[in-house]
Tab-separated table of C-alpha atoms and ligand atoms in Angstrom:
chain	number	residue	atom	x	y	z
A	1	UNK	CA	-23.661	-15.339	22.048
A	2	UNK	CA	-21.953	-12.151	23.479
A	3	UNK	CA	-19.487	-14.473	25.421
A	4	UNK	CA	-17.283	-12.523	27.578
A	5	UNK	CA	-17.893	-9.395	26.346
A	6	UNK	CA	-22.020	-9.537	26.874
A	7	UNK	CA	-23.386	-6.573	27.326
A	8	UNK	CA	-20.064	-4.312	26.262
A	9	UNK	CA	-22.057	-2.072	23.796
A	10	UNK	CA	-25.830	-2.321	25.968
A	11	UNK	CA	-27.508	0.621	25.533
A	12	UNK	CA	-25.648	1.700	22.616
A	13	UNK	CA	-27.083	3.103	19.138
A	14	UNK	CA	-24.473	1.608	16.427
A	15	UNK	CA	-24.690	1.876	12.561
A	16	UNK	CA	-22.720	-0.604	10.439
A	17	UNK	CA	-22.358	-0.461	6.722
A	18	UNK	CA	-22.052	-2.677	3.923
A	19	UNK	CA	-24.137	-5.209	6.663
A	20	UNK	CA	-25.796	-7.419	4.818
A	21	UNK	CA	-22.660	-9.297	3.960
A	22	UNK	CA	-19.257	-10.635	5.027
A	23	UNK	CA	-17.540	-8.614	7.935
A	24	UNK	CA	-20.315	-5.690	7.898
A	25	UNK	CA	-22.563	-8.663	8.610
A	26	UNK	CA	-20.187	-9.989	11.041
A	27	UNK	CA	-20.355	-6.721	12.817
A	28	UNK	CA	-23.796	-6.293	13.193
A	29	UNK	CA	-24.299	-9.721	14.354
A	30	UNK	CA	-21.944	-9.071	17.362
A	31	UNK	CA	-22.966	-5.745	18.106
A	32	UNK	CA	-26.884	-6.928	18.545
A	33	UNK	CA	-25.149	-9.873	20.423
A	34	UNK	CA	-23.360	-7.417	22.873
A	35	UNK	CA	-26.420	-5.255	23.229
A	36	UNK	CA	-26.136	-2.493	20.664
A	37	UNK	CA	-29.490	-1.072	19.131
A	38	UNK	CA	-28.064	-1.853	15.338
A	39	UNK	CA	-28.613	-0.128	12.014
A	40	UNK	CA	-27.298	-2.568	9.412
A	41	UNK	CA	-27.000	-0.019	5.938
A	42	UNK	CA	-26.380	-1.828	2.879
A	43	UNK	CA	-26.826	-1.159	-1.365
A	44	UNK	CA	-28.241	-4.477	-1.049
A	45	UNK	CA	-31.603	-3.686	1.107
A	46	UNK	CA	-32.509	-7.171	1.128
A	47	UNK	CA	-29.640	-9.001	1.960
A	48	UNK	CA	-29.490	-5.966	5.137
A	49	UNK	CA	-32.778	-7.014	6.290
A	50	UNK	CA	-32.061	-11.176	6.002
A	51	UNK	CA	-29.049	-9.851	8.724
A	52	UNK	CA	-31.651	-7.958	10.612
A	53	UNK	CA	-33.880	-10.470	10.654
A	54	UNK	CA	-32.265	-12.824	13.200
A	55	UNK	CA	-30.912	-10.147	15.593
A	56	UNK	CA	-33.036	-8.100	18.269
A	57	UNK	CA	-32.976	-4.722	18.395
A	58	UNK	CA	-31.701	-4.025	14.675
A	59	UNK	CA	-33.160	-2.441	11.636
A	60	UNK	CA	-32.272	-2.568	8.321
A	61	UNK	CA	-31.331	0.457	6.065
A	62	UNK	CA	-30.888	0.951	2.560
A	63	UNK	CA	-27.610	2.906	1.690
A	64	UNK	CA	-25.354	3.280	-1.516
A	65	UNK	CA	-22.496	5.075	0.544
A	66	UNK	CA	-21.250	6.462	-2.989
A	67	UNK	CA	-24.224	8.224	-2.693
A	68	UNK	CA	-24.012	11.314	0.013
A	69	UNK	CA	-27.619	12.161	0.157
A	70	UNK	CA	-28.207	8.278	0.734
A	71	UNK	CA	-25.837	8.502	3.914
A	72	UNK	CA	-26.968	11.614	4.983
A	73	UNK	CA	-30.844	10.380	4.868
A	74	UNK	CA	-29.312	6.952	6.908
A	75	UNK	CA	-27.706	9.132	9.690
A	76	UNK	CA	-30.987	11.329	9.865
A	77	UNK	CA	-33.102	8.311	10.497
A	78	UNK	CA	-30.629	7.352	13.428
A	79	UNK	CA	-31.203	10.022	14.767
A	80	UNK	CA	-34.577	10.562	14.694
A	81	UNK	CA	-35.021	7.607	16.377
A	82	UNK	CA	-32.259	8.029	19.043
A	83	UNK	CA	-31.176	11.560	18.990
A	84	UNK	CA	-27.589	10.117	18.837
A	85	UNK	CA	-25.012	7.579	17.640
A	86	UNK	CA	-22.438	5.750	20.084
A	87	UNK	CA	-20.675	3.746	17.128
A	88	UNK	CA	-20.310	3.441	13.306
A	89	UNK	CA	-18.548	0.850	11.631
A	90	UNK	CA	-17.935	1.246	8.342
A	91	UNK	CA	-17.838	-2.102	5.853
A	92	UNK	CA	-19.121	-1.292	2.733
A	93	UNK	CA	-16.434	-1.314	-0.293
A	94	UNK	CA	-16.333	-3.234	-3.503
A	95	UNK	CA	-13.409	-5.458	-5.326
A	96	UNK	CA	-13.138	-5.918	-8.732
A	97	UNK	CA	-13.891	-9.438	-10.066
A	98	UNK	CA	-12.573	-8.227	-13.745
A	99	UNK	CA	-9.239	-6.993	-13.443
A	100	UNK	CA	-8.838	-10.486	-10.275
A	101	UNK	CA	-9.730	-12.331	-13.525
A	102	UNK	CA	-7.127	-10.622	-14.963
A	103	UNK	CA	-4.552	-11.387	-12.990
A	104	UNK	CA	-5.497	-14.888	-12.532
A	105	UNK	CA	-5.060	-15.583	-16.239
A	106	UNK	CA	-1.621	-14.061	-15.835
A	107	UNK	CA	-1.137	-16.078	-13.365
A	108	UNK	CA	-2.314	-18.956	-14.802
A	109	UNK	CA	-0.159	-18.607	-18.066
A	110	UNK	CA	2.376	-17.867	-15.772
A	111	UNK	CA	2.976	-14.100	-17.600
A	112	UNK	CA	3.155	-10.989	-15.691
A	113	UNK	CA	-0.439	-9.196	-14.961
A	114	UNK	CA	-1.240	-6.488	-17.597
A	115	UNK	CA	-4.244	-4.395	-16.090
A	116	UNK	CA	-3.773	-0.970	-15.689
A	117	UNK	CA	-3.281	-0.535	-19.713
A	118	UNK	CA	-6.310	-1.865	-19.937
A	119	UNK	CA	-8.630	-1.169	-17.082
A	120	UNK	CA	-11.375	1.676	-18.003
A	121	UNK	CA	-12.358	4.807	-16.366
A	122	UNK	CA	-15.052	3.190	-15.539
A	123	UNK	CA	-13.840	0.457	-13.944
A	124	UNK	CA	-11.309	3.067	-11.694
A	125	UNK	CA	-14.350	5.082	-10.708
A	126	UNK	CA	-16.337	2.446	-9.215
A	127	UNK	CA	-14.060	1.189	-6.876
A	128	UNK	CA	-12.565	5.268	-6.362
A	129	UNK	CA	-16.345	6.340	-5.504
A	130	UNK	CA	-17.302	3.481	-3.357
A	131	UNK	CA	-14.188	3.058	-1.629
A	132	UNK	CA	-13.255	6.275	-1.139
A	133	UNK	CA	-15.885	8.982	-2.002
A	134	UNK	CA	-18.030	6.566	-0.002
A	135	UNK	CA	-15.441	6.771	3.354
A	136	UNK	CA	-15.832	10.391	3.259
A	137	UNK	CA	-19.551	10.761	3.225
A	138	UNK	CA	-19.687	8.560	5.951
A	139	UNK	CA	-16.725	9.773	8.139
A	140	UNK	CA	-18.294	13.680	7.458
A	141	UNK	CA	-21.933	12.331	8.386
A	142	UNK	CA	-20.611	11.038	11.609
A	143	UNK	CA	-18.608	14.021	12.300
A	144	UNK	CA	-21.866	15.948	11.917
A	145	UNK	CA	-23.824	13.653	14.458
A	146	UNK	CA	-21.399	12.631	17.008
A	147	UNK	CA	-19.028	16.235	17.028
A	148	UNK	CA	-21.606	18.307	18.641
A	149	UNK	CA	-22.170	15.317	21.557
A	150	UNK	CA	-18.521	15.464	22.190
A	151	UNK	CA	-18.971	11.518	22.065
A	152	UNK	CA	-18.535	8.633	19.447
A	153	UNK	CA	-16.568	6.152	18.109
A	154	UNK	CA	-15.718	4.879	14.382
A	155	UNK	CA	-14.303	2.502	12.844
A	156	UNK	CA	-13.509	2.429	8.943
A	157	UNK	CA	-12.153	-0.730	7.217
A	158	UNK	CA	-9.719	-0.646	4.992
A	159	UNK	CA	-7.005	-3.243	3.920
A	160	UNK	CA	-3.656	-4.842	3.973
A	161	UNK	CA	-3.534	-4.507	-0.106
A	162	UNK	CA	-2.410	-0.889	0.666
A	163	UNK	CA	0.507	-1.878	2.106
A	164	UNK	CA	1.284	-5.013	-0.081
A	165	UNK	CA	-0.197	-3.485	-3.177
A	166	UNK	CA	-0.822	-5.823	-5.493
A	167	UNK	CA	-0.020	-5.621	-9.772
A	168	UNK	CA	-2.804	-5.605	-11.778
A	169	UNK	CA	-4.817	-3.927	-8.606
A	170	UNK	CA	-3.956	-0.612	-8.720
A	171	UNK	CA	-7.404	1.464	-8.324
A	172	UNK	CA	-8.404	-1.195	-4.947
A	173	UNK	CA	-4.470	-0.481	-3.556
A	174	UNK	CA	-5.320	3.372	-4.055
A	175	UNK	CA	-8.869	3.307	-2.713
A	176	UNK	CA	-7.692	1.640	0.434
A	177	UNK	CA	-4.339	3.747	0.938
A	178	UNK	CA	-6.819	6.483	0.601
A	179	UNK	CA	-9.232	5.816	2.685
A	180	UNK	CA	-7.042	4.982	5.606
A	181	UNK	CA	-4.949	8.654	5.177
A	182	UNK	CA	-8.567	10.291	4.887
A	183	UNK	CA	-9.414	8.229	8.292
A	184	UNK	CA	-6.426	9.197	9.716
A	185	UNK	CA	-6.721	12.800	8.752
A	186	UNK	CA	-9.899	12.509	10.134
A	187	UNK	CA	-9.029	11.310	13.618
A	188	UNK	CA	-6.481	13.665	14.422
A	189	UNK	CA	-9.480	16.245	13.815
A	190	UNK	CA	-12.233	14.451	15.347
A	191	UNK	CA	-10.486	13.337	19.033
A	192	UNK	CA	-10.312	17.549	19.826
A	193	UNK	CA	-13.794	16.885	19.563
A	194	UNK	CA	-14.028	13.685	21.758
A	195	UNK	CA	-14.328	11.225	18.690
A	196	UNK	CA	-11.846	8.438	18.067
A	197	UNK	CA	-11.850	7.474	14.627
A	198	UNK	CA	-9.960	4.542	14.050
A	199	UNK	CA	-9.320	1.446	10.854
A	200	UNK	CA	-8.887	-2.037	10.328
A	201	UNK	CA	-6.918	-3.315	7.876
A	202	UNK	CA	-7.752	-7.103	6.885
A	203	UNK	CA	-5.504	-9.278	4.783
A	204	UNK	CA	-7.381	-12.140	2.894
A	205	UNK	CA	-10.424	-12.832	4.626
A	206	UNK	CA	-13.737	-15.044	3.920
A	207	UNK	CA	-16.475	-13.220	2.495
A	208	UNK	CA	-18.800	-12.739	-0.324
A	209	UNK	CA	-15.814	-10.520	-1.691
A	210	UNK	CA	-13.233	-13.608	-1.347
A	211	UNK	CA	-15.671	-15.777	-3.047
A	212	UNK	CA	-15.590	-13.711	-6.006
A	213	UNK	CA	-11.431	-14.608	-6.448
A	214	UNK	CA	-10.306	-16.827	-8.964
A	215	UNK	CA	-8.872	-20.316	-7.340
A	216	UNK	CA	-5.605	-19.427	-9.019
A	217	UNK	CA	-5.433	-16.279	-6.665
A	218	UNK	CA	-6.914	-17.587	-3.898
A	219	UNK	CA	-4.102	-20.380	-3.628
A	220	UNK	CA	-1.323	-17.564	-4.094
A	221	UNK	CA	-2.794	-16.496	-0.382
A	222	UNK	CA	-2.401	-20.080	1.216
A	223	UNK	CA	0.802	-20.205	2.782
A	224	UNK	CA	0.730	-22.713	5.577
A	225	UNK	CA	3.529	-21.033	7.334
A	226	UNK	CA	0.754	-18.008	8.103
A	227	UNK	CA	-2.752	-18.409	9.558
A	228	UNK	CA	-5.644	-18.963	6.890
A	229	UNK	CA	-7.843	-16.684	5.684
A	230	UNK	CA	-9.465	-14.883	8.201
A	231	UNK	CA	-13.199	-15.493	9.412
A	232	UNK	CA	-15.562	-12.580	8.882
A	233	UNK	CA	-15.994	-12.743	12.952
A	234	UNK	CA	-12.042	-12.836	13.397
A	235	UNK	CA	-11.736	-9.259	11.787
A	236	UNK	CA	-15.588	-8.526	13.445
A	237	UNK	CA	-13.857	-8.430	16.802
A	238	UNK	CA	-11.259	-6.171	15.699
A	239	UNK	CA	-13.669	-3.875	14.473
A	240	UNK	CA	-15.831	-4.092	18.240
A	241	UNK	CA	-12.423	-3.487	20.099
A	242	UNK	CA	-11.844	-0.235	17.972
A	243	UNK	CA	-15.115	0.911	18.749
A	244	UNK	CA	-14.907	-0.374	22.455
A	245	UNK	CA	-13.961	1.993	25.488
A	246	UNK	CA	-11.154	-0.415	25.853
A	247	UNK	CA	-9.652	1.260	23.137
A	248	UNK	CA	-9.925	4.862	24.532
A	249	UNK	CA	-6.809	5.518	23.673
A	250	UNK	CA	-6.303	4.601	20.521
A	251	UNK	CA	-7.008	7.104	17.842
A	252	UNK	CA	-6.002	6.941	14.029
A	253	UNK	CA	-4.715	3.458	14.185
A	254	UNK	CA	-4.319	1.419	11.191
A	255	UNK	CA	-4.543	-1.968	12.515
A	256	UNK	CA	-3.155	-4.365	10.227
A	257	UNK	CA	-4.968	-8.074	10.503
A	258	UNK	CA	-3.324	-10.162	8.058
A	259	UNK	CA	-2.632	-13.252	9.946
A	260	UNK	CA	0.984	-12.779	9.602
A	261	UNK	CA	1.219	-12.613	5.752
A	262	UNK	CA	4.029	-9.741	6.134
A	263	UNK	CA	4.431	-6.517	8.967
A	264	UNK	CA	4.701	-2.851	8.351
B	301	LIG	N1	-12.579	-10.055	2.147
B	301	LIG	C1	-11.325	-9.634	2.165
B	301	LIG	O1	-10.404	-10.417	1.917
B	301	LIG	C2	-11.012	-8.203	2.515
B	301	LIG	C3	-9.671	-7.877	2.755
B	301	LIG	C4	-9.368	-6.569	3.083
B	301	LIG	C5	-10.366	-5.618	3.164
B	301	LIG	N2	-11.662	-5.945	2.920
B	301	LIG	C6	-12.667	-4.896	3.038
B	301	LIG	O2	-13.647	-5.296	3.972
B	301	LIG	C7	-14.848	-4.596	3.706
B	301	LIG	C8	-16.009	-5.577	3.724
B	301	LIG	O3	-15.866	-6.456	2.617
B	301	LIG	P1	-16.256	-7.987	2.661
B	301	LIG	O4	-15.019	-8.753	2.442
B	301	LIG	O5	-17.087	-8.276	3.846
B	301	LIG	O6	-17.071	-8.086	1.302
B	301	LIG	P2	-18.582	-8.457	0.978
B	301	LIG	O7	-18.693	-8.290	-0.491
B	301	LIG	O8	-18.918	-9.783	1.590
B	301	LIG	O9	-19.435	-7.326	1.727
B	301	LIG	C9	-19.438	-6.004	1.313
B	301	LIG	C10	-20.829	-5.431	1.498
B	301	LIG	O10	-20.788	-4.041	1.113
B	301	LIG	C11	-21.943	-3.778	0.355
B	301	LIG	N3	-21.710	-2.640	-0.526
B	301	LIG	C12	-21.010	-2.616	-1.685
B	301	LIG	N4	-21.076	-1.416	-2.245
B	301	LIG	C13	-21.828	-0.651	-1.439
B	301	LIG	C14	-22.271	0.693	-1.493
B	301	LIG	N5	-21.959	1.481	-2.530
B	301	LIG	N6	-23.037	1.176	-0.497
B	301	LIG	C15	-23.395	0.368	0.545
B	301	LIG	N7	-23.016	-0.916	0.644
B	301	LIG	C16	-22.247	-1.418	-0.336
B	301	LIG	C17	-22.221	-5.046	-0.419
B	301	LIG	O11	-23.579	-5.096	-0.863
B	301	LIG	C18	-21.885	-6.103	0.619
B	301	LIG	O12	-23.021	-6.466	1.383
B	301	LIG	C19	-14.647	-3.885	2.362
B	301	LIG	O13	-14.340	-2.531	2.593
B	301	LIG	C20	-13.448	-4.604	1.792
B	301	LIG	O14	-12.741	-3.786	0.898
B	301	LIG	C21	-12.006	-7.235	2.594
């Protein structure tokens, strides 16, 4: 199951968030797979512990990353089990099926998206406190832990929409471009301290997130003259490569993984 790269992360204490579905999932599954010791955080406690179920050495966590006592308490149980942690990748984030309805009625009636008139602070806050808040209680917990070891390596995923920002998604497009300036920020900080902090940045891929988008949108993304929507494992591997000592020297990337939907 590790394939070529069995054994790459033996020996290795590695936290993944947002784990119990789609790429976090995807994550955690190759980690165990390439001999990490696995923490698999997620809101959803259950759906971390199905993950944790099949793999060895992996326990599941229960996390809201929006909440920073939650991630503290997560990164103190790591390390009272441990004393340490080698690699954190960070998965969890939220879309917002309302305002992709939106937009695929607009799309649909072939009319231009109206959403930011009418999306709610509400609405803006979730996706700004997961997103983002959430990024930053995880990136500062890690600091915390892996700073003082001179040793670590994270990896926070954000996405191509804050690049190609999308109408009618304007809070996701800001959470994202946020989070990967706050990473980036962050790296340039953390590598004086021997931590690489790097990001992934997936276009459309399928997950438990891509399920929840309207057919109407869903077909804007299929373009045969790029590759399909990327697997969960595709963008996985990314994620491992990041948090690999193959990519020693890369620090503050934004890798962009779109399949070739457009460059930057
Ligand atoms: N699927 C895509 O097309 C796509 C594209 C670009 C970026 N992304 C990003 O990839 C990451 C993973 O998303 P996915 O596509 O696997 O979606 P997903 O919905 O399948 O998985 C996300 C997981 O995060 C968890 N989560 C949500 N809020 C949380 C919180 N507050 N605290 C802890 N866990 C929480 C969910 O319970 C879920 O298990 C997200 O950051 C997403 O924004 C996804």
């Amino acid at each position: 199951m590790g394939g070529e790269h069995a054994g790459r992360f033996e020996g290795r204490v590695a936290l993944v968030t947002g784990a119990g579905s789609g790429i976090g999932a995807a994550v955690a599954r190759r980690l165990a797979a390439q001999g990490a010791e696995v923490f698999a955080a997620d809101i959803d406690g259950l759906a971390a512990e199905a993950v944790t179920k099949e793999l060895p050495r992996a326990r599941p966590l229960t996390v809201d990353v929006a909440e920073p006592a939650d991630v503290d308490r997560a990164f103190d149980e790591v390390v009272r089990r441990h004393g340490r942690l080698d690699a954190l990748v960070h998965a969890a984030g939220v879309d917002d099926p309302t305002a992709k309805e939106w937009i695929a009625e607009a799309l649909v009636g072939n009319r231009p998206p109206e959403v930011t008139g009418r999306l709610g602070g509400d609405a803006w806050r979730r996706v700004m406190r997961v997103n983002l808040d959430g990024t930053f209680h995880v990136l500062r917990a890690a600091l915390r832990v892996m700073a003082p070891r001179r040793a670590g390596a994270v990896v926070t995923v954000g996405s191509s929409s804050a690049f190609d920002t999308q109408p009618g998604y304007p809070h996701y497009a800001a959470s994202k471009a946020g989070a990967h300036a706050l990473s980036q920020s962050v790296a340039k900080e953390a590598i004086a301290f021997g931590v690489r902090v790097n990001t992934v940045a997936p276009g459309p891929t399928e997950t438990g997130m891509a399920e929840r988008t309207p057919a109407a949108l869903r077909q804007g993304f299929a373009d045969p003259r790029v590759r399909p929507y990327a697997t969960p494992e595709e963008i996985a591997d990314i994620a491992l490569f990041l948090a690999s000592d193959e990519a020693a020297n890369l620090v503050g990337a934004v890798l962009l993984a779109n399949g070739g939907r457009f460059t930057v």
